[in-house]
Short mmCIF file of C-alpha atoms and ligand atoms in Angstrom, two decimals:
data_model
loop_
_atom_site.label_atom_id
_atom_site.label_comp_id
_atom_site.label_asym_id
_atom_site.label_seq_id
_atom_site.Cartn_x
_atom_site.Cartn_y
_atom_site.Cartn_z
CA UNK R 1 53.80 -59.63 -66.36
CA UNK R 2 56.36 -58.76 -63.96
CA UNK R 3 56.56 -55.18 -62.24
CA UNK R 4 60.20 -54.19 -64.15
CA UNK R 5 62.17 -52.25 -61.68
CA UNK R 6 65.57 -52.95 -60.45
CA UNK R 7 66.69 -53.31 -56.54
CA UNK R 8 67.39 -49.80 -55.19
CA UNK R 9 70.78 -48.97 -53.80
CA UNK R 10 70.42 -46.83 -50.29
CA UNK R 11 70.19 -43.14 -51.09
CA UNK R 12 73.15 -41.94 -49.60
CA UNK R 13 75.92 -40.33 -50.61
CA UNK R 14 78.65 -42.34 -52.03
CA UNK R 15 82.58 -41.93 -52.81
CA UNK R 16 81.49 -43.31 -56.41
CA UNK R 17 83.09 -41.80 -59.52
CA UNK R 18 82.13 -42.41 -63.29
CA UNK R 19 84.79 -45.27 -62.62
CA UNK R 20 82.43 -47.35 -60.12
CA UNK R 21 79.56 -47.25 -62.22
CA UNK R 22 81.10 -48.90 -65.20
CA UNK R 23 79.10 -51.89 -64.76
CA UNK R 24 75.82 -49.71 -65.96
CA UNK R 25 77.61 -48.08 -68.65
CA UNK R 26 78.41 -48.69 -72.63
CA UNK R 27 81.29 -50.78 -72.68
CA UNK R 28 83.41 -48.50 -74.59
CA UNK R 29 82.94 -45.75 -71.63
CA UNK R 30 86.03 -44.05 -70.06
CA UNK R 31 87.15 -41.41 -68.67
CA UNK R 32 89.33 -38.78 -69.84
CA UNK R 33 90.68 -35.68 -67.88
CA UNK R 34 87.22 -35.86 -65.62
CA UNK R 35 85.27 -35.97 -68.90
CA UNK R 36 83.17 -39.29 -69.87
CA UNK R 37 83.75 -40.46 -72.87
CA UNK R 38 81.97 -43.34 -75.22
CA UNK R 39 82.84 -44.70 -78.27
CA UNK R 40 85.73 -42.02 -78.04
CA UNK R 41 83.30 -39.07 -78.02
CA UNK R 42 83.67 -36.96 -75.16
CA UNK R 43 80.03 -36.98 -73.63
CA UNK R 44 80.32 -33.08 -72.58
CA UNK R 45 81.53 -31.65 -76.47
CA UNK R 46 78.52 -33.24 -77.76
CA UNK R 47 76.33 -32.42 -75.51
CA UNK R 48 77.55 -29.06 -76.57
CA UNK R 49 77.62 -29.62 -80.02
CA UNK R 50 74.47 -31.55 -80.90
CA UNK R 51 72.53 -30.06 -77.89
CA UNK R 52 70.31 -32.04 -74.77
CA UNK R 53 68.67 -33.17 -74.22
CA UNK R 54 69.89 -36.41 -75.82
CA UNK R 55 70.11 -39.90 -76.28
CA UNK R 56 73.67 -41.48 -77.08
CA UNK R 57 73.86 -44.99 -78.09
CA UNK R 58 76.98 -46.81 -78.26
CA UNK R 59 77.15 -49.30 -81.35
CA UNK R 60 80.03 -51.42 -80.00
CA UNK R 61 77.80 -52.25 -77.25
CA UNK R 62 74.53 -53.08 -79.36
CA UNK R 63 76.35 -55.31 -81.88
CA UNK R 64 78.92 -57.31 -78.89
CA UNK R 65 75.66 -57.69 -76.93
CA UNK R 66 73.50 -58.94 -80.20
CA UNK R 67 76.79 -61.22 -81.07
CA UNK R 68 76.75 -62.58 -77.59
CA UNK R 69 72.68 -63.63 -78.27
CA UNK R 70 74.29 -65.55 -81.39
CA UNK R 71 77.32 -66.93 -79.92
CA UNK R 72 75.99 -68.58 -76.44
CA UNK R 73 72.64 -69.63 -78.14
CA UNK R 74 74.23 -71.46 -81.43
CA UNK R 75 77.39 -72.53 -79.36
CA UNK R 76 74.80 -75.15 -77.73
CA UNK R 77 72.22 -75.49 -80.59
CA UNK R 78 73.17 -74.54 -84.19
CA UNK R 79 69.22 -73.38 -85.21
CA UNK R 80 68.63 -70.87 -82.76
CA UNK R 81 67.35 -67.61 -84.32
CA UNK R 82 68.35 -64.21 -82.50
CA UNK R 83 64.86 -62.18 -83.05
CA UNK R 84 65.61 -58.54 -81.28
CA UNK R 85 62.48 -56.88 -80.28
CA UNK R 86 62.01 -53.37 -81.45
CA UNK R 87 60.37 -52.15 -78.95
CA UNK R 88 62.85 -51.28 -76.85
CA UNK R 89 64.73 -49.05 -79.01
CA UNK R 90 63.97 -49.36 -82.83
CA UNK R 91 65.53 -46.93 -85.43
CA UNK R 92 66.52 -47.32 -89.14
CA UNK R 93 70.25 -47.27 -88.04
CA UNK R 94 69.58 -50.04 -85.29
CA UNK R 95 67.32 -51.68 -87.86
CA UNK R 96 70.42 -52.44 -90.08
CA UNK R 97 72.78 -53.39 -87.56
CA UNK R 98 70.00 -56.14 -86.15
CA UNK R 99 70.11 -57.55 -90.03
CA UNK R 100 73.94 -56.78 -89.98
CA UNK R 101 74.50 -58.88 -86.45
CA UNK R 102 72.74 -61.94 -88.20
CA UNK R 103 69.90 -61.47 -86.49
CA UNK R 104 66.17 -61.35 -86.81
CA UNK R 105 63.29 -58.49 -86.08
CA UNK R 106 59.98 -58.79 -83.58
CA UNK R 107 57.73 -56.20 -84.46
CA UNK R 108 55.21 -55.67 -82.48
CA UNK R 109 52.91 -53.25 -84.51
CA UNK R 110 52.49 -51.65 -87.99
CA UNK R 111 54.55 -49.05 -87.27
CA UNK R 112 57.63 -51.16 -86.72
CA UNK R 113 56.91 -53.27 -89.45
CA UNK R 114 57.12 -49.74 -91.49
CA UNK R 115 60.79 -49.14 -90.14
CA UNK R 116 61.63 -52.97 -91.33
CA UNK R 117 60.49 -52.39 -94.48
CA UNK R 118 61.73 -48.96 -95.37
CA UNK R 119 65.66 -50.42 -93.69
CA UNK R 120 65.27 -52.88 -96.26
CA UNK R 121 65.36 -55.44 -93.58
CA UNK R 122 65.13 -59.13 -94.43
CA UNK R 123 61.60 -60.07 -94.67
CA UNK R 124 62.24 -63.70 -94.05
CA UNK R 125 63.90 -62.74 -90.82
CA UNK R 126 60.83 -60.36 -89.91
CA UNK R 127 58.76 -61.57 -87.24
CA UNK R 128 55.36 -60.30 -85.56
CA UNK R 129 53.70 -60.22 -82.29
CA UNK R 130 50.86 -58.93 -81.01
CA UNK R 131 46.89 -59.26 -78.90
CA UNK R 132 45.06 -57.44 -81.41
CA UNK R 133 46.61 -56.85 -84.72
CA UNK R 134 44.03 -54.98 -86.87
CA UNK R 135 42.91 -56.29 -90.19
CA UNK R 136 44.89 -53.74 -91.89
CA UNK R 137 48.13 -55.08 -89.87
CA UNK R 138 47.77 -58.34 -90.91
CA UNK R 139 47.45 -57.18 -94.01
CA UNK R 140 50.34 -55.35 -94.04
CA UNK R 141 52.30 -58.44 -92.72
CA UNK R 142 51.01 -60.11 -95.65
CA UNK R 143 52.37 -57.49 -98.36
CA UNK R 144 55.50 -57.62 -96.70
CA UNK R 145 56.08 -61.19 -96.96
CA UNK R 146 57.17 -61.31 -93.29
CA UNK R 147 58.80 -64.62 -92.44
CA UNK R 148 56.39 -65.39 -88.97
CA UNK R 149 53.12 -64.40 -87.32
CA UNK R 150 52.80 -64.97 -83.60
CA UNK R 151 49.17 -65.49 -83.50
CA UNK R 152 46.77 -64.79 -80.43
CA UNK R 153 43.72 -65.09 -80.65
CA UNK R 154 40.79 -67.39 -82.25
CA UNK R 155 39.43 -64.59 -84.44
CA UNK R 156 43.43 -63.37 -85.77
CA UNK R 157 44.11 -67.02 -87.12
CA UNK R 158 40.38 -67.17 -88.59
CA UNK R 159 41.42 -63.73 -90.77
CA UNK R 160 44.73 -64.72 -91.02
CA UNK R 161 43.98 -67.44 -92.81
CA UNK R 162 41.47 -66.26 -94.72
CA UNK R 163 43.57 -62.92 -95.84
CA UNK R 164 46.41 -65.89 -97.05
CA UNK R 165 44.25 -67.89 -98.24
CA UNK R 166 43.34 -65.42 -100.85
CA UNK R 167 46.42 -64.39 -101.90
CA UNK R 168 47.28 -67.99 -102.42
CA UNK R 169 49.77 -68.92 -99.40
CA UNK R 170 50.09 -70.14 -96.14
CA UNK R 171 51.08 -67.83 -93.74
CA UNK R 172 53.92 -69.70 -90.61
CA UNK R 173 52.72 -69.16 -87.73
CA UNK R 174 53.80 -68.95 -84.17
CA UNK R 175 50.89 -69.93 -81.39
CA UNK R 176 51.70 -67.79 -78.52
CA UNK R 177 51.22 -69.60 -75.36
CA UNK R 178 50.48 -68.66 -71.97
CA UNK R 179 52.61 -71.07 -69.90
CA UNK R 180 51.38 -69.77 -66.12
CA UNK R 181 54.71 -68.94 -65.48
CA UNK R 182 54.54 -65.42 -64.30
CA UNK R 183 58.31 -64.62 -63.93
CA UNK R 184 59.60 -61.21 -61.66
CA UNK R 185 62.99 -60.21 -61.03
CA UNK R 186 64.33 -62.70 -58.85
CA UNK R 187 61.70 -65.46 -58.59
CA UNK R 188 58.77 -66.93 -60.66
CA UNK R 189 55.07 -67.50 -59.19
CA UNK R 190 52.72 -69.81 -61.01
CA UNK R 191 49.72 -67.49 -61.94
CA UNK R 192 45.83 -68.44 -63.70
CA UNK R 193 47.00 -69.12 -67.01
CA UNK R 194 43.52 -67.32 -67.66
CA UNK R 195 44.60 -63.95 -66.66
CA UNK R 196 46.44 -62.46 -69.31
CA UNK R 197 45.96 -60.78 -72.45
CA UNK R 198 48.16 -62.67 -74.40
CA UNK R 199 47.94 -65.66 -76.00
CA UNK R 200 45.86 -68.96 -75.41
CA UNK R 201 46.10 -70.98 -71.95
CA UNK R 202 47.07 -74.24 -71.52
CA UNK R 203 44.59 -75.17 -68.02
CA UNK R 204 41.19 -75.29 -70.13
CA UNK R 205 42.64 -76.78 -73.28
CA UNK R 206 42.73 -73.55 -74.73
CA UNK R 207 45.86 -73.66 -76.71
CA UNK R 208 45.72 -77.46 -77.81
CA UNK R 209 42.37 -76.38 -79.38
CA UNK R 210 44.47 -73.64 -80.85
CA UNK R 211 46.64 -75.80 -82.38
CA UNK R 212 44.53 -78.09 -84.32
CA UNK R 213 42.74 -74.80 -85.53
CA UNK R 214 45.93 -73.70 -86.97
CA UNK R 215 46.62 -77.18 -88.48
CA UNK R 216 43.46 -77.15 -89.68
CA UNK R 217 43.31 -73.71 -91.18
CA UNK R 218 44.21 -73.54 -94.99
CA UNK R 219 46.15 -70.38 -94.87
CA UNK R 220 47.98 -70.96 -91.92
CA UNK R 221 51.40 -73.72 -91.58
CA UNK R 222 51.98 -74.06 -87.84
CA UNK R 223 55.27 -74.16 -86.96
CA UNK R 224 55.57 -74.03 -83.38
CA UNK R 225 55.22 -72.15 -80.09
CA UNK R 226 55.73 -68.62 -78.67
CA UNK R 227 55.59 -67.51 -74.92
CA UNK R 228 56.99 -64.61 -73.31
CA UNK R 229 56.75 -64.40 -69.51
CA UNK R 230 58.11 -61.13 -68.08
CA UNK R 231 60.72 -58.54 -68.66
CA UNK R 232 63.55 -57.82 -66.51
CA UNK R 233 64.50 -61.64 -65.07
CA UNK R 234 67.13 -62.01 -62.85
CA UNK R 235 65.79 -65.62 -62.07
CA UNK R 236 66.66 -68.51 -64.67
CA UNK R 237 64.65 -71.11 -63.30
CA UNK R 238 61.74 -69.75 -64.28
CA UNK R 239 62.80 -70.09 -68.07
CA UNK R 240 63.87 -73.24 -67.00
CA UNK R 241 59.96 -73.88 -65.31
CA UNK R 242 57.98 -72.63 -68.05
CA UNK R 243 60.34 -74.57 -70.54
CA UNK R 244 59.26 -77.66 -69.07
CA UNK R 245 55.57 -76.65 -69.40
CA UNK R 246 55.78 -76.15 -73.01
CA UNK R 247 57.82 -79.34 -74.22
CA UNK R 248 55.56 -81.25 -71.81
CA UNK R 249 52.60 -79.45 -74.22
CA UNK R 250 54.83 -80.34 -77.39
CA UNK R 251 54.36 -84.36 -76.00
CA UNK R 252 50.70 -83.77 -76.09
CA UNK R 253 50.27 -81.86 -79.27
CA UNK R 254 52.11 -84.70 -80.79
CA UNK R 255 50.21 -87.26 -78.63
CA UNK R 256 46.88 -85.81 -79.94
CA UNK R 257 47.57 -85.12 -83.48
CA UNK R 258 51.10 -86.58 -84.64
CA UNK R 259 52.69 -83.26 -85.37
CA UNK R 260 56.24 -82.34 -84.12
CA UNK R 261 56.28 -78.87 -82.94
CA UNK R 262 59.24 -77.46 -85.35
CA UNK R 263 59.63 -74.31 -83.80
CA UNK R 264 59.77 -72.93 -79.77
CA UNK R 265 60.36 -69.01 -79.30
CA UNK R 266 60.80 -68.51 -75.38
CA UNK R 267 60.41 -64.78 -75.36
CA UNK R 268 63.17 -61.83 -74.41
CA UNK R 269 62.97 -60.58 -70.75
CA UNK R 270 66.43 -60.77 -69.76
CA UNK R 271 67.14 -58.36 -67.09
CA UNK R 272 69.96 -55.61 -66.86
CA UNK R 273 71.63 -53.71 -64.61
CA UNK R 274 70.24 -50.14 -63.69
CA UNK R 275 71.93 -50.22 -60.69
CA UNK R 276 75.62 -51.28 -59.27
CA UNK R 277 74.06 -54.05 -56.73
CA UNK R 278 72.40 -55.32 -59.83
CA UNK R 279 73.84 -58.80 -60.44
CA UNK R 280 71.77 -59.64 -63.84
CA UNK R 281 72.30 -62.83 -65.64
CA UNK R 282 74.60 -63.43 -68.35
CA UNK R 283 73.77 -63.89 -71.71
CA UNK R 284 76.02 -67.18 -71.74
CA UNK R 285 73.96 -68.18 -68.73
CA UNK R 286 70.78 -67.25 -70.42
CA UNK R 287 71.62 -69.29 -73.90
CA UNK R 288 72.56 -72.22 -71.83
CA UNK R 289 69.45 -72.60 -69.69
CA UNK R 290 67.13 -71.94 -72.98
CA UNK R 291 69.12 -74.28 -75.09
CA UNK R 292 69.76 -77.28 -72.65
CA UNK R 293 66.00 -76.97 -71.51
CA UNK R 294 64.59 -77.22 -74.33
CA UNK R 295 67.16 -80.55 -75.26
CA UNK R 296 66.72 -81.87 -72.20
CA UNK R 297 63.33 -81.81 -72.25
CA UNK R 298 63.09 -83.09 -75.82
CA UNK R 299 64.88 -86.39 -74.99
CA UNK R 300 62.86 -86.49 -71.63
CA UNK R 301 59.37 -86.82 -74.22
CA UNK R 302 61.33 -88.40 -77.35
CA UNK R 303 60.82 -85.55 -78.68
CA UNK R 304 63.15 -84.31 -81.74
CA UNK R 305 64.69 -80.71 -80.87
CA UNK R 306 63.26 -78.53 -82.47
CA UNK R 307 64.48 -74.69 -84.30
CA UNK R 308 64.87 -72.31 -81.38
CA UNK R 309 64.12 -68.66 -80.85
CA UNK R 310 64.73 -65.91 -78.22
CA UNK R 311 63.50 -62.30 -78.37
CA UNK R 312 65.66 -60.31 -76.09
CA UNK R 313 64.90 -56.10 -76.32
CA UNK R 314 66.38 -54.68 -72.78
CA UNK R 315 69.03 -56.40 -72.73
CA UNK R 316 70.69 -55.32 -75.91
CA UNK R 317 70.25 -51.74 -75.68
CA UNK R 318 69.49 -50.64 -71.93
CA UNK R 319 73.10 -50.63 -71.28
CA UNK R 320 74.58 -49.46 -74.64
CA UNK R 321 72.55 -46.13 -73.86
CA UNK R 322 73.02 -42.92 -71.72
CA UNK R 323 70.90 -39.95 -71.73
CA UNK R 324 72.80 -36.29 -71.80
CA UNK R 325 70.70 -32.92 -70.01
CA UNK R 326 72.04 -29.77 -69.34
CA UNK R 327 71.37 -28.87 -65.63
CA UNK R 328 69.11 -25.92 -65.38
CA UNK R 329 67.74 -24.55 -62.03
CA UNK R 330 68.68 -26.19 -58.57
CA UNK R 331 65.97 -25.64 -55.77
CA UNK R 332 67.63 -26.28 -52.71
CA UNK R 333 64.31 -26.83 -49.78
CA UNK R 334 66.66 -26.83 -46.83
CA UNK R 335 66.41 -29.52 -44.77
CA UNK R 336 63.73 -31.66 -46.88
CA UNK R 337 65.78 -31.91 -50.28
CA UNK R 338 67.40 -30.13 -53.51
CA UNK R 339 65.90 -30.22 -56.91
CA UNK R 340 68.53 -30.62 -59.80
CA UNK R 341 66.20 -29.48 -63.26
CA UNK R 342 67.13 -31.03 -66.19
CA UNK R 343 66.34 -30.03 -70.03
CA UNK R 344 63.84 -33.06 -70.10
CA UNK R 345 62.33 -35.29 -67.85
CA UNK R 346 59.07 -37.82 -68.06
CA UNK R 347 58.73 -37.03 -71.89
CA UNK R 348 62.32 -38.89 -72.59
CA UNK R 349 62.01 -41.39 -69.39
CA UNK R 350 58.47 -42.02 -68.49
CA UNK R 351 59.85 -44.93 -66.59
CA UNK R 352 60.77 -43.50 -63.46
CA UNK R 353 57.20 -42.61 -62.71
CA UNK R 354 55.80 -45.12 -64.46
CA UNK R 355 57.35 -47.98 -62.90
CA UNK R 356 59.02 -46.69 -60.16
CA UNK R 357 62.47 -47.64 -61.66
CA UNK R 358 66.01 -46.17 -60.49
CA UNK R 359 68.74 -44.93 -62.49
CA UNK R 360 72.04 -44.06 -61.25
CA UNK R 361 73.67 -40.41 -62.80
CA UNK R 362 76.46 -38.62 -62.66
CA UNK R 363 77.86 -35.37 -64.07
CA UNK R 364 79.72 -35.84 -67.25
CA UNK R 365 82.06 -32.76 -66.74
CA UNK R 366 83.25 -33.76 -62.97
CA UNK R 367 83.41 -37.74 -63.85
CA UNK R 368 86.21 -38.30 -61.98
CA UNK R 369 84.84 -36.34 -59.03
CA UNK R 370 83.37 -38.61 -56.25
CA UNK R 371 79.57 -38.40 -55.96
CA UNK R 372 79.56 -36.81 -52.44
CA UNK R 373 75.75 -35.37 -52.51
CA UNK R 374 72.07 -36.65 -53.03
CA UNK R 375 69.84 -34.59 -54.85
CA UNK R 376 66.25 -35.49 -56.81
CA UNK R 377 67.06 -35.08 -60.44
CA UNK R 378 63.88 -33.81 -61.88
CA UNK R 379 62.12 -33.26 -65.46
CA UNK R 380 61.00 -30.00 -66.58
CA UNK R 381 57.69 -30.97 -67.07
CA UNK R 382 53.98 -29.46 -65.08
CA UNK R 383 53.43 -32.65 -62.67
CA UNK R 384 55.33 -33.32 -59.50
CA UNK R 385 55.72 -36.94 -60.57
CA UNK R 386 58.10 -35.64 -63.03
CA UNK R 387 61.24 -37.23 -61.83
CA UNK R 388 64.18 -38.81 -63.39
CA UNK R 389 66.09 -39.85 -61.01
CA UNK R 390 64.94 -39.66 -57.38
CA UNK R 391 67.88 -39.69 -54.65
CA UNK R 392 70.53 -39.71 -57.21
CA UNK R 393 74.14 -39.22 -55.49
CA UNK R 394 75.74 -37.50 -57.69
CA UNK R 395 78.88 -35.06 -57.81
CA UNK R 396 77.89 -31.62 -56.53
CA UNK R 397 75.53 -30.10 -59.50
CA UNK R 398 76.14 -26.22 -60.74
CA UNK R 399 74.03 -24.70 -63.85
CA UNK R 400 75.37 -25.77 -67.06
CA UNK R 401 76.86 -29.16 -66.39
CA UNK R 402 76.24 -31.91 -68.59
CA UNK R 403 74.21 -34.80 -66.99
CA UNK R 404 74.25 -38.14 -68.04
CA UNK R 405 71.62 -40.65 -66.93
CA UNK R 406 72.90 -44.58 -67.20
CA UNK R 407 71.47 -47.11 -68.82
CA UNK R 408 68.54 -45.82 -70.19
CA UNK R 409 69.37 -47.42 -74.04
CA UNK R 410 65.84 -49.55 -73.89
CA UNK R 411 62.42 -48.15 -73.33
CA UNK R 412 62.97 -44.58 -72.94
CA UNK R 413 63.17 -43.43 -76.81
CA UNK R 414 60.48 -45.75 -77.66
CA UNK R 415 58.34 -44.90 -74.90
CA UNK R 416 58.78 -40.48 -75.26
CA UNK R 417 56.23 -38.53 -75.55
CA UNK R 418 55.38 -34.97 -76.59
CA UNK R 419 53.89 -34.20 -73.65
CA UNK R 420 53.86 -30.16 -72.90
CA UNK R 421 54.95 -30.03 -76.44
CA UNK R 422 58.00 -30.84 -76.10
CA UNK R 423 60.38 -31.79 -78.60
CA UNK R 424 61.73 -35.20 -78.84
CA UNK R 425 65.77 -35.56 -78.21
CA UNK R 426 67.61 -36.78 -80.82
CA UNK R 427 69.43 -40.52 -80.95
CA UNK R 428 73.06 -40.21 -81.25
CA UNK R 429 75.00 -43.54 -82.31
CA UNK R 430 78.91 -42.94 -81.46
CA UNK R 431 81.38 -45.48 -82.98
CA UNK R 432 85.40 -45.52 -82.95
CA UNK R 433 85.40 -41.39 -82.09
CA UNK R 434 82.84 -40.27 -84.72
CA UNK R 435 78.66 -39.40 -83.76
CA UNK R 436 76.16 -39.46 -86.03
CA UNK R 437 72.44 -38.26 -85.44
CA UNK R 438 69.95 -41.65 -86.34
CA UNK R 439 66.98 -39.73 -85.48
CA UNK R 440 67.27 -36.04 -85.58
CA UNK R 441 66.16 -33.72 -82.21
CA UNK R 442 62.36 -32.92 -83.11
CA UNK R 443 61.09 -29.33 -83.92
CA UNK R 444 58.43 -27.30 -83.51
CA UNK R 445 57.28 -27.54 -86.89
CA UNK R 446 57.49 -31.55 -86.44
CA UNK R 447 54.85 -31.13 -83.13
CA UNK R 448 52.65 -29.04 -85.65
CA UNK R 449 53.06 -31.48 -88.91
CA UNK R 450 49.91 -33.58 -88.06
CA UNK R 451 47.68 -30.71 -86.88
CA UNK R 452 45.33 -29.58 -89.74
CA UNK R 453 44.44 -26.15 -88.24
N1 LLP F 1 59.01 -60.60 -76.77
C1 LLP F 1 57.78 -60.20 -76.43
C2 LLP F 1 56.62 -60.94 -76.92
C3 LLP F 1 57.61 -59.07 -75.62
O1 LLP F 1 56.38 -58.68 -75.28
C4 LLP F 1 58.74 -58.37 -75.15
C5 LLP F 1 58.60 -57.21 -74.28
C6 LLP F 1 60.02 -58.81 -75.55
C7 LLP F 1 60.11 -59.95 -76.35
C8 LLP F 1 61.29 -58.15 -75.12
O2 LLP F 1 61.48 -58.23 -73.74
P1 LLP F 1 62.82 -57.66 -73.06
O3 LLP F 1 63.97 -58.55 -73.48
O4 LLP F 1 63.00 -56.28 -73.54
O5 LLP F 1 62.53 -57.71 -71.62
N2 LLP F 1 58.11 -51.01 -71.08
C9 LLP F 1 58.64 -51.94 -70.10
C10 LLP F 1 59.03 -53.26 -70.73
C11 LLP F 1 57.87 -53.94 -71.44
C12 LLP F 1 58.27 -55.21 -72.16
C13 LLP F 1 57.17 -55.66 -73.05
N3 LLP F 1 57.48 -56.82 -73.84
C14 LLP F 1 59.83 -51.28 -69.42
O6 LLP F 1 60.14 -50.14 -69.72
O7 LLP F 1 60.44 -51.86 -68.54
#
C-alpha cells in the first residue's frame, strides 16, 4: 500500500487568494465580498451559526463526481458498477445519495453495513470487503442479503460457506487478489505478492487454489475477482499493469477449470488534489484505462468481457469537503515560527501527522485577501505532533477568523477521534443556499453514553 500524501508546494508565502485555490475546492465555491461561499452558504455565517469546528460537504460536488464514475465507466462498457467505498466519508445522508447517484456501497466492516441497512440502501447493490471479517460479520452480511462478499482468506470462504449453506443459499463472491502491483503516487513498483494482508497471491498458486475452493464450496457462487492496489494514484499505468496481471490469471482460471471469470472489481485509489501543483488524473482518464484494459486484454486471451467494477472513496468526497475552525491563540516564536490554534486539530484530521499529508488553508473572512504570510496551523490537542497544516501561507490570521482547511471531504470524519475528550464536529451538507446538519456536533453527554460508571 502506497504512502498517501500529496507533493508539497514550497512553504513560502504566496500572492494566492481563495480564487487560486479553486482547483482544491467544492466546485460550487466562490467568493463573495471577501467571504467564501459553497453551495451558496457563506462559509463565515455558518461557521457562526452552527459553530467549529466543522465539516461542510458540498452535495453538488459528491453527486457530479459519483455521476462522472457512471458516465466515463459505462460510456466505454455498459456493465460497469460504481461501488463508492464508505470509508472515506460514510453518513446516512451520503448513504442515500450513493443509492440516489445509481451507484453501489463497499463496506468495509459491520458498522458500515449498519448505516446501509438503517439508509435503507439497496442490498443487492451492497458490497463487502475485508482481512478478517468476524463470524458475527459474516453473519450479518448474510441477514442483510448483501449483493457481494469480497472474500480473503481460506478460513472466511470455509465459514462463509458453511453460514450459507445453512440458510439454504449461495453466497457471490468476490476473490480478492493480490496482483504485486504495489502502486504510489506517481509510479508503480512490483512488490512480493506475499507481503500483504489482503487477499491471496498469485506467485505460489495461492489464489488459483482459491478459486477452485470457491467453485467448489456449496455455499459460495464465484463470480469473479477483486484487487485494490493503493490509494492516492496519480499513475495510470499501473491500473493498466496490474490489469494485465489479472486477465492474464482469468486465461488460466479458465485454462484450468473452464470457468469464465464474470466479474473484475479493480479497486478505488484514485488520487486528488490537496495541493495546487497537484495534477491528479481524471475520472474520464481513469474509466478509460480500466475499461479498455480490461477489453483489450479480454480479446488478447479470447476471453469474453466480463461485468466491471471500481471502488473509488477519495476521490468523490476529498474535494467536495472543507473543514471550518475558529482561530484561537497565535504564538508568534520570533524568528523560528508562529502558531495559528485552531478549535480542533488531530481529533478531526489525524492525517497530517499520520501521514505526513499537506493541506492548503485560507481564512474564510479575508478570501479575497492574498495569502502574504506562513504560519503552522495547529490543533488544540496535548502532543506537539498536533498539526493541521504545517507551513500554511495563509492571509494574515487575527483571533476570531473563520478558517477553512481544503479538501479534507475523505478520511478526516471517518478517521476522528475523541481523543482529549473532545467532541466530534458536526457534518454539514450545503446545497443550492440551504445547510443541513447530517451528523450533529457531538456532546458531552455523547463522550459519556458508553461509560457505565
Ligand atoms: N477499495 C478498497 C478495497 C479499499 O481498501 C479502499 C481504500 C478503497 C476501495 C477506496 O480507495 P480510495 O479511492 O479512497 O483511494 N486512510 C488513508 C486511505 C486508506 C485507503 C484504504 N482503502 C488516507 O487517509 O489517505
Amino acid at each position: 500500500m502506497s504512502t498517501p500524501t500529496s507533493s508539497r508546494p514550497p512553504a513560502a508565502a504566496d500572492r494566492m487568494t481563495g480564487y487560486d485555490l479553486r482547483s482544491l475546492m467544492p466546485m460550487t465555491a466562490e467568493i463573495r465580498d471577501g467571504h467564501l461561499w459553497i453551495g451558496g452558504v457563506d462559509m463565515v455565517e455558518l461557521a457562526h451559526e452552527a459553530g467549529t469546528a466543522l465539516y461542510v460537504m458540498d452535495e453538488a460536488t459528491i453527486r457530479h463526481q459519483l455521476a462522472e464514475y457512471v458516465k466515463w465507466t459505462r460510456y466505454h462498457w455498459p456493465d460497469v458498477d460504481v461501488v463508492y467505498a464508505g470509508k472515506a466519508l460514510l453518513t446516512l445522508a451520503m448513504t442515500r445519495i450513493v443509492a440516489e447517484e445509481d451507484c453501489c456501497l463497499l463496506c468495509a466492516s459491520g458498522g458500515e453495513l449498519a448505516y446501509a441497512v438503517r439508509a435503507g440502501f439497496p442490498m443487492e447493490r451492497v458490497q463487502v470487503h475485508g482481512n478478517n471479517k468476524t463470524p458475527a460479520e459474516l453473519t450479518e452480511c448474510l441477514d442483510a442479503r448483501v449483493g457481494r462478499i469480497v472474500v480473503d482468506n481460506f478460513e472466511e470462504m470455509e465459514r462463509l460457506s458453511a453460514l450459507a449453506a445453512d440458510r439454504g443459499v449461495r453466497q457471490r463472491v468476490l476473490i480478492r487478489v493480490t496482483p504485486g502491483i504495489a502502486a504510489d503516487t506517481h509510479d508503480f513498483i512490483m512488490t512480493g505478492a506475499e507481503d500483504s494482508k489482503f487477499g491471496f497471491g498469485l506467485n505460489q498458486g495461492l489464489a488459483m487454489q482459491a478459486v477452485k475452493r470457491a467453485l467448489a464450496l456449496p455455499g459460495l457462487d464465484f463470480e469473479g475477482l477483486h484487487m485494490h492496489i493503493g490509494s492516492q494514484i496519480f499513475a495510470l499505468r499501473s491500473y493498466a499493469k496490474a490489469i494485465e496481471v489479472m486477465v492474464a490469471f482469468m486465461s488460466q482460471i479458465r485454462a484450468e477449470t473452464g470457468v469464465s471469470v464474470r466479474m473484475l472489481d479493480v479497486g478505488g485509489g484514485l488520487g486528488v488534489a490537496y495541493g495546487v501543483p497537484d495534477e491528479p488524473s481524471t475520472v474520464q482518464e481513469f474509466g478509460k484505462v480500466v475499461v479498455d484494459g480490461i477489453k483489450a486484454e479480454c480479446e488478447k486471451y479470447g476471453l469474453p468481457v466480463p461485468r466491471m467494477a471500481v471502488e473509488p472513496g477519495r476521490s468523490v468526497v476529498a474535494n467536495a469537503g472543507v473543514t471550518l475552525y475558529t482561530v484561537g491563540s497565535i504564538k508568534q516564536i520570533p524568528g523560528i515560527r508562529t502558531y495559528v490554534a485552531v478549535d480542533g486539530g488531530m481529533t478531526d484530521n489525524i492525517r497530517t501527522s499520520l501521514y505526513g499529508a499537506h493541506y492548503e488553508a485560507l481564512i474564510a473572512n479575508k478570501a479575497d485577501k492574498p495569502r502574504d504570510v506562513v504560519v503552522t496551523v495547529a490543533g488544540k490537542h496535548c502532543e506537539s505532533g498536533d498539526i493541521v497544516v504545517r507551513d500554511a501561507s495563509l492571509q494574515s490570521p487575527e483571533t476570531g477568523d473563520v478558517l477553512c482547511v481544503l479538501a479534507t471531504g475523505a478520511y478526516c470524519q471517518s478517521m476522528s477521534s475523541n481523543y482529549n475528550k473532545q467532541v466530534r464536529p458536526g457534518v454539514v451538507f450545503v446545497r443550492d443556499g440551504q445547510w443541513r446538519f447530517s451528523v450533529r456536533r457531538e456532546t458531552y453527554e455523547d463522550l459519556m453514553r458508553t461509560d457505565l460508571g
